[in-house]
């Protein structure tokens, strides 16, 4: 299993995803602010992974706090919650994980526990969020494996793999589970401009697992789908609105349109922690805009002339009518999403 992020003794260790696949470098975070900066700078990325990292960051914040009194500690804790929440706005897992940590903190503080005891509770909760995420990905993968043929080709966009989660992955978890069930699956990975998560990360982790992988430039997906080369498209999600609209890495929406045009099923693999019933539709999902340098440069080399305008939204929204199904750890949710997402999230079946 790839060590995406780990609580080690009294600090957090994460693999620096900016350096992959060239170098395997591990970054140590010793404070909550170290974690916040790691999320902003994409040392760690992917919706579930940044949720896990934020939870660990809050645990670090309390175990290392100098404050002794509960009210000073509470002020410090909630300040760190705000700091971590402002790192990236789109992935709802970040806010979901912070809310879980807030609940544990306030319960522990209400019970009159010492700072050390509260710290222990928070470390335990962060580790639980991590472990649950891996278990969730495995369950999701097992459900999703059923949509793949005995032998087939999957197209994916960005990296929704072990690196984007606590481990195992969502979209790539489906591929891993299918392979584990004996299916012969090959993957086409969109390179995913501008940050190249597909070319750098998806290809790296799938090849590490011995899964056949072909990298394509994003603009090639249409030709591939038209040629009938792809059996199923599977992508991850940063946030699924209550009506089934899906925010994911920019470039997902064009793939969904192409899949629809060529009658190829388009699945979204996402844990229920990515489903945001409080946001009615995709129009309400905040879309992060990142530094234009990611578009004008490839690494340190400038590829667009100085002076060119840049627009760099990190995510786009795929309307629910283009989504064949949403694969969760509780089963596959199909239209009508309004009712079925609510049922799957509240445990009432789907
Ligand atoms: O900007 P990133 O790399 O954090 O974007 C990641 C994605 O868009 C993933 O597809 C999504 O977070 C799902 S990860 C299981």
PDB file of C-alpha atoms in Angstrom, residues 4-242:
ATOM      1  CA  UNK A   4       0.160   8.651   1.079  1.00  0.00           C
ATOM      2  CA  UNK A   5      -0.035  10.061   4.586  1.00  0.00           C
ATOM      3  CA  UNK A   6       0.739   8.577   7.971  1.00  0.00           C
ATOM      4  CA  UNK A   7       0.689   9.534  11.635  1.00  0.00           C
ATOM      5  CA  UNK A   8       4.122   8.539  12.925  1.00  0.00           C
ATOM      6  CA  UNK A   9       4.793   8.840  16.697  1.00  0.00           C
ATOM      7  CA  UNK A  10       4.232  12.586  17.168  1.00  0.00           C
ATOM      8  CA  UNK A  11       4.172  13.938  13.625  1.00  0.00           C
ATOM      9  CA  UNK A  12       2.695  13.449  10.167  1.00  0.00           C
ATOM     10  CA  UNK A  13       4.599  12.075   7.192  1.00  0.00           C
ATOM     11  CA  UNK A  14       3.400  12.409   3.613  1.00  0.00           C
ATOM     12  CA  UNK A  15       4.867  11.557   0.250  1.00  0.00           C
ATOM     13  CA  UNK A  16       5.555  14.730  -1.747  1.00  0.00           C
ATOM     14  CA  UNK A  17       3.264  14.255  -4.743  1.00  0.00           C
ATOM     15  CA  UNK A  18       4.834  17.205  -6.568  1.00  0.00           C
ATOM     16  CA  UNK A  19       8.039  15.215  -6.959  1.00  0.00           C
ATOM     17  CA  UNK A  20       6.495  12.010  -8.328  1.00  0.00           C
ATOM     18  CA  UNK A  21       7.236  10.028 -10.381  1.00  0.00           C
ATOM     19  CA  UNK A  22      10.822  11.256 -10.538  1.00  0.00           C
ATOM     20  CA  UNK A  23      11.655  11.096  -6.846  1.00  0.00           C
ATOM     21  CA  UNK A  24      10.084   9.531  -3.752  1.00  0.00           C
ATOM     22  CA  UNK A  25      10.507  12.263  -1.166  1.00  0.00           C
ATOM     23  CA  UNK A  26       8.753  12.264   2.205  1.00  0.00           C
ATOM     24  CA  UNK A  27       7.743  15.470   3.971  1.00  0.00           C
ATOM     25  CA  UNK A  28       7.427  15.675   7.757  1.00  0.00           C
ATOM     26  CA  UNK A  29       4.750  17.974   9.170  1.00  0.00           C
ATOM     27  CA  UNK A  30       5.232  18.899  12.811  1.00  0.00           C
ATOM     28  CA  UNK A  31       2.558  21.592  13.126  1.00  0.00           C
ATOM     29  CA  UNK A  32      -0.962  22.184  11.863  1.00  0.00           C
ATOM     30  CA  UNK A  33       0.401  25.039   9.758  1.00  0.00           C
ATOM     31  CA  UNK A  34       2.883  22.672   8.091  1.00  0.00           C
ATOM     32  CA  UNK A  35      -0.101  20.525   7.084  1.00  0.00           C
ATOM     33  CA  UNK A  36      -2.091  23.536   5.833  1.00  0.00           C
ATOM     34  CA  UNK A  37       0.813  24.614   3.655  1.00  0.00           C
ATOM     35  CA  UNK A  38       1.313  21.042   2.367  1.00  0.00           C
ATOM     36  CA  UNK A  39      -2.335  20.958   1.261  1.00  0.00           C
ATOM     37  CA  UNK A  40      -2.139  24.375  -0.418  1.00  0.00           C
ATOM     38  CA  UNK A  41       1.063  23.501  -2.249  1.00  0.00           C
ATOM     39  CA  UNK A  42      -0.260  20.100  -3.379  1.00  0.00           C
ATOM     40  CA  UNK A  43       2.315  18.058  -1.499  1.00  0.00           C
ATOM     41  CA  UNK A  44      -0.827  16.096  -0.714  1.00  0.00           C
ATOM     42  CA  UNK A  45      -3.961  16.361  -2.833  1.00  0.00           C
ATOM     43  CA  UNK A  46      -7.123  14.450  -3.670  1.00  0.00           C
ATOM     44  CA  UNK A  47     -10.347  14.990  -1.730  1.00  0.00           C
ATOM     45  CA  UNK A  48     -10.234  12.132   0.820  1.00  0.00           C
ATOM     46  CA  UNK A  49      -6.457  12.509   1.336  1.00  0.00           C
ATOM     47  CA  UNK A  50      -6.706  16.178   2.240  1.00  0.00           C
ATOM     48  CA  UNK A  51      -9.524  15.331   4.666  1.00  0.00           C
ATOM     49  CA  UNK A  52      -7.255  12.815   6.409  1.00  0.00           C
ATOM     50  CA  UNK A  53      -4.343  15.283   6.378  1.00  0.00           C
ATOM     51  CA  UNK A  54      -6.475  18.086   7.853  1.00  0.00           C
ATOM     52  CA  UNK A  55      -7.660  15.798  10.661  1.00  0.00           C
ATOM     53  CA  UNK A  56      -4.060  14.880  11.442  1.00  0.00           C
ATOM     54  CA  UNK A  57      -3.124  18.572  11.277  1.00  0.00           C
ATOM     55  CA  UNK A  58      -5.707  19.392  13.942  1.00  0.00           C
ATOM     56  CA  UNK A  59      -4.446  16.554  16.121  1.00  0.00           C
ATOM     57  CA  UNK A  60      -0.945  18.007  15.757  1.00  0.00           C
ATOM     58  CA  UNK A  61      -2.269  21.452  16.625  1.00  0.00           C
ATOM     59  CA  UNK A  62      -3.608  20.270  19.972  1.00  0.00           C
ATOM     60  CA  UNK A  63      -0.849  17.821  20.934  1.00  0.00           C
ATOM     61  CA  UNK A  64       1.685  20.592  20.335  1.00  0.00           C
ATOM     62  CA  UNK A  65      -0.335  23.506  21.704  1.00  0.00           C
ATOM     63  CA  UNK A  66       1.255  25.511  24.480  1.00  0.00           C
ATOM     64  CA  UNK A  67      -2.139  26.568  25.836  1.00  0.00           C
ATOM     65  CA  UNK A  68      -3.130  24.803  29.059  1.00  0.00           C
ATOM     66  CA  UNK A  69      -6.565  26.204  29.924  1.00  0.00           C
ATOM     67  CA  UNK A  70      -9.497  24.732  28.002  1.00  0.00           C
ATOM     68  CA  UNK A  71     -10.790  28.063  26.712  1.00  0.00           C
ATOM     69  CA  UNK A  72      -7.372  29.162  25.368  1.00  0.00           C
ATOM     70  CA  UNK A  73      -6.955  25.725  23.830  1.00  0.00           C
ATOM     71  CA  UNK A  74     -10.415  25.955  22.265  1.00  0.00           C
ATOM     72  CA  UNK A  75      -9.603  29.355  20.731  1.00  0.00           C
ATOM     73  CA  UNK A  76      -6.389  27.941  19.272  1.00  0.00           C
ATOM     74  CA  UNK A  77      -8.144  24.794  18.010  1.00  0.00           C
ATOM     75  CA  UNK A  78     -10.954  26.674  16.219  1.00  0.00           C
ATOM     76  CA  UNK A  79      -8.424  29.095  14.716  1.00  0.00           C
ATOM     77  CA  UNK A  80      -6.582  26.107  13.247  1.00  0.00           C
ATOM     78  CA  UNK A  81      -9.870  24.675  11.965  1.00  0.00           C
ATOM     79  CA  UNK A  82     -10.443  27.945  10.066  1.00  0.00           C
ATOM     80  CA  UNK A  83      -6.876  27.941   8.738  1.00  0.00           C
ATOM     81  CA  UNK A  84      -7.146  24.369   7.442  1.00  0.00           C
ATOM     82  CA  UNK A  85     -10.613  25.006   5.998  1.00  0.00           C
ATOM     83  CA  UNK A  86      -9.306  27.858   3.845  1.00  0.00           C
ATOM     84  CA  UNK A  87      -6.608  25.731   2.161  1.00  0.00           C
ATOM     85  CA  UNK A  88      -8.774  24.367  -0.669  1.00  0.00           C
ATOM     86  CA  UNK A  89     -12.461  25.197  -1.111  1.00  0.00           C
ATOM     87  CA  UNK A  90     -13.885  22.513  -3.432  1.00  0.00           C
ATOM     88  CA  UNK A  91     -13.293  19.110  -1.823  1.00  0.00           C
ATOM     89  CA  UNK A  92     -16.046  18.683   0.742  1.00  0.00           C
ATOM     90  CA  UNK A  93     -14.136  15.879   2.503  1.00  0.00           C
ATOM     91  CA  UNK A  94     -11.900  18.571   3.969  1.00  0.00           C
ATOM     92  CA  UNK A  95     -14.836  20.222   5.760  1.00  0.00           C
ATOM     93  CA  UNK A  96     -16.348  16.862   6.644  1.00  0.00           C
ATOM     94  CA  UNK A  97     -13.115  15.781   8.392  1.00  0.00           C
ATOM     95  CA  UNK A  98     -12.740  19.128  10.183  1.00  0.00           C
ATOM     96  CA  UNK A  99     -16.341  18.837  11.433  1.00  0.00           C
ATOM     97  CA  UNK A 100     -15.638  15.367  12.797  1.00  0.00           C
ATOM     98  CA  UNK A 101     -12.606  16.684  14.670  1.00  0.00           C
ATOM     99  CA  UNK A 102     -14.651  19.619  16.015  1.00  0.00           C
ATOM    100  CA  UNK A 103     -17.249  17.213  17.402  1.00  0.00           C
ATOM    101  CA  UNK A 104     -14.576  15.187  19.220  1.00  0.00           C
ATOM    102  CA  UNK A 105     -12.916  18.330  20.540  1.00  0.00           C
ATOM    103  CA  UNK A 106     -16.080  19.868  21.913  1.00  0.00           C
ATOM    104  CA  UNK A 107     -17.193  16.615  23.518  1.00  0.00           C
ATOM    105  CA  UNK A 108     -13.769  16.154  25.158  1.00  0.00           C
ATOM    106  CA  UNK A 109     -13.610  19.771  26.291  1.00  0.00           C
ATOM    107  CA  UNK A 110     -17.140  19.518  27.745  1.00  0.00           C
ATOM    108  CA  UNK A 111     -16.083  16.454  29.715  1.00  0.00           C
ATOM    109  CA  UNK A 112     -13.365  18.548  31.363  1.00  0.00           C
ATOM    110  CA  UNK A 113     -10.433  16.506  30.055  1.00  0.00           C
ATOM    111  CA  UNK A 114      -6.861  17.799  30.142  1.00  0.00           C
ATOM    112  CA  UNK A 115      -5.052  19.064  27.060  1.00  0.00           C
ATOM    113  CA  UNK A 116      -3.114  15.792  26.814  1.00  0.00           C
ATOM    114  CA  UNK A 117      -6.274  13.726  26.993  1.00  0.00           C
ATOM    115  CA  UNK A 118      -7.990  15.883  24.367  1.00  0.00           C
ATOM    116  CA  UNK A 119      -4.875  15.530  22.193  1.00  0.00           C
ATOM    117  CA  UNK A 120      -5.018  11.743  22.524  1.00  0.00           C
ATOM    118  CA  UNK A 121      -8.689  11.710  21.509  1.00  0.00           C
ATOM    119  CA  UNK A 122      -7.934  13.837  18.468  1.00  0.00           C
ATOM    120  CA  UNK A 123      -5.004  11.672  17.393  1.00  0.00           C
ATOM    121  CA  UNK A 124      -7.219   8.599  17.743  1.00  0.00           C
ATOM    122  CA  UNK A 125      -9.990  10.245  15.696  1.00  0.00           C
ATOM    123  CA  UNK A 126      -7.572  11.301  12.939  1.00  0.00           C
ATOM    124  CA  UNK A 127      -6.206   7.747  12.729  1.00  0.00           C
ATOM    125  CA  UNK A 128      -9.787   6.448  12.659  1.00  0.00           C
ATOM    126  CA  UNK A 129     -10.659   8.778   9.768  1.00  0.00           C
ATOM    127  CA  UNK A 130      -7.592   7.442   7.953  1.00  0.00           C
ATOM    128  CA  UNK A 131      -8.391   3.769   8.583  1.00  0.00           C
ATOM    129  CA  UNK A 132     -12.052   4.241   7.712  1.00  0.00           C
ATOM    130  CA  UNK A 133     -11.086   5.922   4.460  1.00  0.00           C
ATOM    131  CA  UNK A 134      -9.031   2.912   3.370  1.00  0.00           C
ATOM    132  CA  UNK A 135     -11.853   0.523   4.357  1.00  0.00           C
ATOM    133  CA  UNK A 136     -14.350   2.742   2.516  1.00  0.00           C
ATOM    134  CA  UNK A 137     -12.235   2.685  -0.642  1.00  0.00           C
ATOM    135  CA  UNK A 138     -12.025  -1.108  -0.487  1.00  0.00           C
ATOM    136  CA  UNK A 139     -15.796  -1.468  -0.071  1.00  0.00           C
ATOM    137  CA  UNK A 140     -16.404   1.056  -2.846  1.00  0.00           C
ATOM    138  CA  UNK A 141     -13.946  -0.837  -5.064  1.00  0.00           C
ATOM    139  CA  UNK A 142     -15.778  -4.118  -4.508  1.00  0.00           C
ATOM    140  CA  UNK A 143     -19.129  -2.576  -5.463  1.00  0.00           C
ATOM    141  CA  UNK A 144     -17.622  -0.834  -8.474  1.00  0.00           C
ATOM    142  CA  UNK A 145     -15.797  -3.890  -9.801  1.00  0.00           C
ATOM    143  CA  UNK A 146     -19.189  -5.219 -10.926  1.00  0.00           C
ATOM    144  CA  UNK A 147     -19.508  -2.499 -13.589  1.00  0.00           C
ATOM    145  CA  UNK A 148     -16.306  -3.598 -15.307  1.00  0.00           C
ATOM    146  CA  UNK A 149     -16.255  -6.380 -17.908  1.00  0.00           C
ATOM    147  CA  UNK A 150     -14.143  -9.547 -17.477  1.00  0.00           C
ATOM    148  CA  UNK A 151     -11.682  -7.969 -19.839  1.00  0.00           C
ATOM    149  CA  UNK A 152     -11.798  -4.316 -20.682  1.00  0.00           C
ATOM    150  CA  UNK A 153     -10.408  -0.815 -20.857  1.00  0.00           C
ATOM    151  CA  UNK A 154     -11.113   2.010 -18.466  1.00  0.00           C
ATOM    152  CA  UNK A 155     -10.531   5.699 -19.109  1.00  0.00           C
ATOM    153  CA  UNK A 156      -9.874   7.870 -16.072  1.00  0.00           C
ATOM    154  CA  UNK A 157      -9.075  11.513 -15.459  1.00  0.00           C
ATOM    155  CA  UNK A 158      -6.762  13.004 -12.817  1.00  0.00           C
ATOM    156  CA  UNK A 159      -5.679  10.734  -9.959  1.00  0.00           C
ATOM    157  CA  UNK A 160      -8.359   9.159  -7.806  1.00  0.00           C
ATOM    158  CA  UNK A 161      -6.032   6.495  -6.511  1.00  0.00           C
ATOM    159  CA  UNK A 162      -4.172   5.522  -3.366  1.00  0.00           C
ATOM    160  CA  UNK A 163      -2.357   8.847  -3.522  1.00  0.00           C
ATOM    161  CA  UNK A 164      -5.628  10.788  -3.449  1.00  0.00           C
ATOM    162  CA  UNK A 165      -7.066   8.890  -0.482  1.00  0.00           C
ATOM    163  CA  UNK A 166      -5.912   7.294   2.746  1.00  0.00           C
ATOM    164  CA  UNK A 167      -4.923   4.397   0.479  1.00  0.00           C
ATOM    165  CA  UNK A 168      -6.303   2.101  -2.291  1.00  0.00           C
ATOM    166  CA  UNK A 169      -8.235   4.810  -4.116  1.00  0.00           C
ATOM    167  CA  UNK A 170     -11.755   5.422  -5.380  1.00  0.00           C
ATOM    168  CA  UNK A 171     -11.779   5.249  -9.207  1.00  0.00           C
ATOM    169  CA  UNK A 172      -8.498   3.331  -9.114  1.00  0.00           C
ATOM    170  CA  UNK A 173      -9.827   1.316  -6.170  1.00  0.00           C
ATOM    171  CA  UNK A 174     -12.524   0.028  -8.541  1.00  0.00           C
ATOM    172  CA  UNK A 175      -9.818  -0.976 -11.011  1.00  0.00           C
ATOM    173  CA  UNK A 176      -7.732  -2.597  -8.253  1.00  0.00           C
ATOM    174  CA  UNK A 177     -10.728  -4.539  -6.936  1.00  0.00           C
ATOM    175  CA  UNK A 178     -11.674  -5.736 -10.429  1.00  0.00           C
ATOM    176  CA  UNK A 179      -8.099  -6.914 -11.028  1.00  0.00           C
ATOM    177  CA  UNK A 180      -8.102  -8.628  -7.620  1.00  0.00           C
ATOM    178  CA  UNK A 181     -11.313 -10.419  -8.699  1.00  0.00           C
ATOM    179  CA  UNK A 182      -9.443 -11.769 -11.709  1.00  0.00           C
ATOM    180  CA  UNK A 183     -10.662  -9.307 -14.338  1.00  0.00           C
ATOM    181  CA  UNK A 184      -8.192  -8.206 -16.984  1.00  0.00           C
ATOM    182  CA  UNK A 185      -8.351  -4.426 -16.962  1.00  0.00           C
ATOM    183  CA  UNK A 186      -6.144  -1.922 -18.744  1.00  0.00           C
ATOM    184  CA  UNK A 187      -6.326   1.799 -17.979  1.00  0.00           C
ATOM    185  CA  UNK A 188      -6.078   4.886 -20.148  1.00  0.00           C
ATOM    186  CA  UNK A 189      -4.985   7.829 -18.026  1.00  0.00           C
ATOM    187  CA  UNK A 190      -5.665  11.377 -19.230  1.00  0.00           C
ATOM    188  CA  UNK A 191      -2.488  13.309 -18.507  1.00  0.00           C
ATOM    189  CA  UNK A 192      -4.649  15.958 -16.744  1.00  0.00           C
ATOM    190  CA  UNK A 193      -3.283  19.376 -17.505  1.00  0.00           C
ATOM    191  CA  UNK A 194      -2.128  21.545 -15.896  1.00  0.00           C
ATOM    192  CA  UNK A 195      -0.845  19.647 -12.847  1.00  0.00           C
ATOM    193  CA  UNK A 196      -0.456  16.310 -14.660  1.00  0.00           C
ATOM    194  CA  UNK A 197      -1.928  14.114 -11.942  1.00  0.00           C
ATOM    195  CA  UNK A 198      -2.835  11.506 -14.569  1.00  0.00           C
ATOM    196  CA  UNK A 199       0.530  11.267 -16.290  1.00  0.00           C
ATOM    197  CA  UNK A 200       2.580  11.565 -13.132  1.00  0.00           C
ATOM    198  CA  UNK A 201       0.532   9.933 -10.386  1.00  0.00           C
ATOM    199  CA  UNK A 202      -2.079   7.610 -11.884  1.00  0.00           C
ATOM    200  CA  UNK A 203       0.398   6.017 -14.270  1.00  0.00           C
ATOM    201  CA  UNK A 204       2.988   5.709 -11.496  1.00  0.00           C
ATOM    202  CA  UNK A 205       0.756   4.004  -8.975  1.00  0.00           C
ATOM    203  CA  UNK A 206      -0.948   1.675 -11.473  1.00  0.00           C
ATOM    204  CA  UNK A 207       2.346   0.582 -12.986  1.00  0.00           C
ATOM    205  CA  UNK A 208       3.637  -0.067  -9.446  1.00  0.00           C
ATOM    206  CA  UNK A 209       0.720  -2.490  -9.131  1.00  0.00           C
ATOM    207  CA  UNK A 210       1.468  -4.109 -12.488  1.00  0.00           C
ATOM    208  CA  UNK A 211      -1.711  -2.745 -14.131  1.00  0.00           C
ATOM    209  CA  UNK A 212      -1.336  -1.944 -17.818  1.00  0.00           C
ATOM    210  CA  UNK A 213      -1.550   1.840 -18.266  1.00  0.00           C
ATOM    211  CA  UNK A 214      -1.500   4.076 -21.311  1.00  0.00           C
ATOM    212  CA  UNK A 215      -1.148   7.830 -20.888  1.00  0.00           C
ATOM    213  CA  UNK A 216      -2.917  10.126 -23.329  1.00  0.00           C
ATOM    214  CA  UNK A 217      -2.951  13.907 -23.650  1.00  0.00           C
ATOM    215  CA  UNK A 218      -6.351  15.239 -22.558  1.00  0.00           C
ATOM    216  CA  UNK A 219      -7.343  16.245 -26.084  1.00  0.00           C
ATOM    217  CA  UNK A 220      -6.990  12.628 -27.263  1.00  0.00           C
ATOM    218  CA  UNK A 221      -9.892  11.263 -25.204  1.00  0.00           C
ATOM    219  CA  UNK A 222     -12.400  12.049 -27.986  1.00  0.00           C
ATOM    220  CA  UNK A 223     -10.511   9.999 -30.564  1.00  0.00           C
ATOM    221  CA  UNK A 224     -10.146   7.139 -28.111  1.00  0.00           C
ATOM    222  CA  UNK A 225     -13.856   7.077 -27.262  1.00  0.00           C
ATOM    223  CA  UNK A 226     -14.878   7.437 -30.887  1.00  0.00           C
ATOM    224  CA  UNK A 227     -12.667   4.503 -31.822  1.00  0.00           C
ATOM    225  CA  UNK A 228     -14.606   2.340 -29.365  1.00  0.00           C
ATOM    226  CA  UNK A 229     -11.466   1.630 -27.380  1.00  0.00           C
ATOM    227  CA  UNK A 230     -12.960   2.430 -23.967  1.00  0.00           C
ATOM    228  CA  UNK A 231     -15.526   0.241 -22.178  1.00  0.00           C
ATOM    229  CA  UNK A 232     -16.132   2.390 -19.110  1.00  0.00           C
ATOM    230  CA  UNK A 233     -15.076   5.838 -17.869  1.00  0.00           C
ATOM    231  CA  UNK A 234     -14.505   6.064 -14.110  1.00  0.00           C
ATOM    232  CA  UNK A 235     -13.474   9.253 -12.325  1.00  0.00           C
ATOM    233  CA  UNK A 236     -13.355  10.446  -8.726  1.00  0.00           C
ATOM    234  CA  UNK A 237     -15.099  13.473  -7.248  1.00  0.00           C
ATOM    235  CA  UNK A 238     -14.331  16.394  -4.983  1.00  0.00           C
ATOM    236  CA  UNK A 239     -17.949  17.095  -4.201  1.00  0.00           C
ATOM    237  CA  UNK A 240     -21.247  15.593  -5.297  1.00  0.00           C
ATOM    238  CA  UNK A 241     -24.199  17.961  -4.926  1.00  0.00           C
ATOM    239  CA  UNK A 242     -27.590  16.738  -3.690  1.00  0.00           C
TER     240      UNK A 242
END
